[in-house]
PDB file of C-alpha atoms in Angstrom:
ATOM      1  CA  PRO A 208     159.984  -1.545 160.076  1.00 73.00           C
ATOM      2  CA  ARG A 209     158.202   1.498 159.084  1.00 82.00           C
ATOM      3  CA  VAL A 210     161.580   3.523 158.460  1.00 81.00           C
ATOM      4  CA  GLU A 211     163.157   0.060 156.717  1.00 78.00           C
ATOM      5  CA  LEU A 212     159.735   0.319 154.283  1.00 81.00           C
ATOM      6  CA  ALA A 213     160.442   3.881 153.741  1.00 83.00           C
ATOM      7  CA  TRP A 214     164.019   3.578 152.809  1.00 78.00           C
ATOM      8  CA  ALA A 215     163.255   0.670 150.919  1.00 78.00           C
ATOM      9  CA  MET A 216     160.914   2.613 148.581  1.00 81.00           C
ATOM     10  CA  LYS A 217     163.208   5.460 148.158  1.00 81.00           C
ATOM     11  CA  ALA A 218     165.826   3.180 147.118  1.00 77.00           C
ATOM     12  CA  HIS A 219     163.531   1.590 144.877  1.00 79.00           C
ATOM     13  CA  GLN A 220     162.956   4.966 143.346  1.00 83.00           C
ATOM     14  CA  HIS A 221     166.847   5.844 143.138  1.00 78.00           C
ATOM     15  CA  ALA A 222     167.459   2.597 141.357  1.00 77.00           C
ATOM     16  CA  GLN A 223     164.778   3.168 138.587  1.00 82.00           C
ATOM     17  CA  VAL A 224     166.539   6.613 138.201  1.00 83.00           C
ATOM     18  CA  TYR A 225     169.976   5.406 138.315  1.00 77.00           C
ATOM     19  CA  PHE A 226     169.513   2.056 136.432  1.00 79.00           C
ATOM     20  CA  ASN A 227     167.949   4.489 133.586  1.00 84.00           C
ATOM     21  CA  LEU A 228     171.352   6.611 133.733  1.00 80.00           C
ATOM     22  CA  ILE A 229     173.763   3.604 133.751  1.00 78.00           C
ATOM     23  CA  SER A 230     171.750   1.954 130.580  1.00 82.00           C
ATOM     24  CA  SER A 231     171.850   5.303 128.937  1.00 88.00           C
ATOM     25  CA  VAL A 232     175.302   6.603 129.531  1.00 83.00           C
ATOM     26  CA  ASP A 233     178.664   5.217 129.416  1.00 83.00           C
ATOM     27  CA  PRO A 234     179.401   4.472 132.983  1.00 75.00           C
ATOM     28  CA  LYS A 235     182.943   6.114 132.820  1.00 80.00           C
ATOM     29  CA  PHE A 236     181.783   9.210 132.012  1.00 84.00           C
ATOM     30  CA  LEU A 237     178.899   9.319 134.666  1.00 83.00           C
ATOM     31  CA  ASN A 238     179.402  10.984 137.999  1.00 85.00           C
ATOM     32  CA  LEU A 239     176.409  10.456 140.558  1.00 80.00           C
ATOM     33  CA  THR A 240     177.912  13.044 143.097  1.00 85.00           C
ATOM     34  CA  LYS A 241     180.670  15.293 143.399  1.00 89.00           C
ATOM     35  CA  VAL A 242     182.838  13.120 145.482  1.00 94.00           C
ATOM     36  CA  ASP A 243     182.584   9.884 143.382  1.00 92.00           C
ATOM     37  CA  ASP A 244     186.375   9.410 143.125  1.00 93.00           C
ATOM     38  CA  LEU A 245     186.651  10.010 146.780  1.00 96.00           C
ATOM     39  CA  ILE A 246     183.841   7.451 147.241  1.00 94.00           C
ATOM     40  CA  TYR A 247     185.595   5.020 145.488  1.00 94.00           C
ATOM     41  CA  LYS A 248     188.740   5.593 146.800  1.00 96.00           C
ATOM     42  CA  GLU A 249     187.564   5.196 150.644  1.00 96.00           C
ATOM     43  CA  PHE A 250     185.550   2.321 149.523  1.00 95.00           C
ATOM     44  CA  ARG A 251     188.496   0.212 147.856  1.00 96.00           C
ATOM     45  CA  LYS A 252     190.713   1.027 150.844  1.00 96.00           C
ATOM     46  CA  THR A 253     187.970  -0.301 153.622  1.00 94.00           C
ATOM     47  CA  PHE A 254     186.847  -3.119 151.416  1.00 93.00           C
ATOM     48  CA  ARG A 255     190.037  -4.117 149.681  1.00 92.00           C
ATOM     49  CA  ASP A 256     188.791  -7.704 148.627  1.00 90.00           C
ATOM     50  CA  LEU A 257     185.044  -7.042 148.249  1.00 91.00           C
ATOM     51  CA  LYS A 258     183.928  -8.576 144.924  1.00 92.00           C
ATOM     52  CA  VAL A 259     181.503  -6.087 143.486  1.00 93.00           C
ATOM     53  CA  ASP A 260     180.456  -7.964 140.222  1.00 95.00           C
ATOM     54  CA  VAL A 261     178.744 -10.913 142.369  1.00 97.00           C
ATOM     55  CA  LEU A 262     178.123  -9.857 145.741  1.00 95.00           C
ATOM     56  CA  ASP A 263     177.639 -12.143 148.616  1.00 92.00           C
ATOM     57  CA  PRO A 264     174.684 -10.880 151.033  1.00 91.00           C
ATOM     58  CA  GLU A 265     176.826 -12.206 154.249  1.00 87.00           C
ATOM     59  CA  GLU A 266     179.921  -9.572 153.030  1.00 86.00           C
ATOM     60  CA  LEU A 267     176.913  -6.977 153.414  1.00 87.00           C
ATOM     61  CA  LYS A 268     175.042  -8.261 156.419  1.00 85.00           C
ATOM     62  CA  SER A 269     177.009  -9.756 158.797  1.00 90.00           C
ATOM     63  CA  GLU A 270     178.090  -8.450 162.408  1.00 92.00           C
ATOM     64  CA  GLY A 271     181.749  -8.213 161.287  1.00 89.00           C
ATOM     65  CA  ALA A 272     180.532  -6.251 157.810  1.00 89.00           C
ATOM     66  CA  LYS A 273     178.153  -3.950 159.666  1.00 88.00           C
ATOM     67  CA  GLU A 274     181.112  -2.780 161.856  1.00 92.00           C
ATOM     68  CA  LYS A 275     183.115  -1.656 158.534  1.00 92.00           C
ATOM     69  CA  TRP A 276     180.166  -0.095 156.816  1.00 91.00           C
ATOM     70  CA  ARG A 277     178.731   2.319 159.406  1.00 92.00           C
ATOM     71  CA  PRO A 278     181.775   3.908 160.078  1.00 94.00           C
ATOM     72  CA  PHE A 279     182.288   4.175 156.182  1.00 94.00           C
ATOM     73  CA  CYS A 280     178.973   5.666 155.520  1.00 92.00           C
ATOM     74  CA  LEU A 281     179.079   7.935 158.552  1.00 94.00           C
ATOM     75  CA  SER A 282     182.583   9.433 156.741  1.00 95.00           C
ATOM     76  CA  PHE A 283     180.392  11.068 153.918  1.00 94.00           C
ATOM     77  CA  GLU A 284     177.928  13.034 156.643  1.00 94.00           C
ATOM     78  CA  GLY A 285     177.784  16.456 155.252  1.00 93.00           C
ATOM     79  CA  LEU A 286     179.496  15.531 151.910  1.00 92.00           C
ATOM     80  CA  VAL A 287     176.871  13.243 150.331  1.00 90.00           C
ATOM     81  CA  GLU A 288     173.015  13.821 150.937  1.00 86.00           C
ATOM     82  CA  ASP A 289     171.483  10.721 152.483  1.00 81.00           C
ATOM     83  CA  PHE A 290     174.586   9.121 153.080  1.00 84.00           C
ATOM     84  CA  ASN A 291     173.283   6.672 155.394  1.00 81.00           C
ATOM     85  CA  TYR A 292     170.244   5.851 153.542  1.00 77.00           C
ATOM     86  CA  GLY A 293     169.490   2.128 152.372  1.00 75.00           C
ATOM     87  CA  THR A 294     170.169   1.147 148.580  1.00 77.00           C
ATOM     88  CA  LEU A 295     168.903  -1.581 146.240  1.00 80.00           C
ATOM     89  CA  LEU A 296     171.998  -3.550 144.933  1.00 87.00           C
ATOM     90  CA  ARG A 297     171.967  -5.887 142.107  1.00 89.00           C
ATOM     91  CA  LEU A 298     173.779  -9.143 143.594  1.00 95.00           C
ATOM     92  CA  ASP A 299     175.061 -10.104 139.990  1.00 96.00           C
ATOM     93  CA  CYS A 300     175.750  -7.016 138.051  1.00 90.00           C
ATOM     94  CA  SER A 301     175.407  -8.581 134.698  1.00 93.00           C
ATOM     95  CA  LYS A 302     171.859  -9.537 135.573  1.00 91.00           C
ATOM     96  CA  ASP A 303     168.741  -6.888 136.067  1.00 84.00           C
ATOM     97  CA  TYR A 304     167.137  -5.870 138.998  1.00 80.00           C
ATOM     98  CA  THR A 305     164.534  -8.487 139.920  1.00 85.00           C
ATOM     99  CA  GLU A 306     163.419  -9.970 143.079  1.00 84.00           C
ATOM    100  CA  GLU A 307     166.209 -13.061 143.672  1.00 92.00           C
ATOM    101  CA  ASN A 308     168.646 -10.837 142.193  1.00 93.00           C
ATOM    102  CA  THR A 309     168.319  -7.484 144.415  1.00 88.00           C
ATOM    103  CA  ILE A 310     169.211  -7.017 148.251  1.00 88.00           C
ATOM    104  CA  PHE A 311     168.378  -4.287 150.496  1.00 82.00           C
ATOM    105  CA  GLY A 312     171.708  -2.716 152.168  1.00 78.00           C
TER     106      GLY A 312
END
């Protein structure tokens, strides 16, 4: 529980920074890491049918999903700082970060 709380606190800080970035810069010109294109390519290869505009929590947290997410995240060890930290995600990208619209993944 303490580790998850620490991750949630760090994720909240990151979410504030990232939300400010994506709110002030056209996202097509925004790179958050040096390997954004690789991450996206591998993400789409691994999660071909995952809808990202409106997320289903079950697709993120089920045992089957965790079996896919773990190796995906581990593949970026050494390339991305904090590659295995949790993150806050908006369930519906058209809405703000609120308690009802946010999941910790």
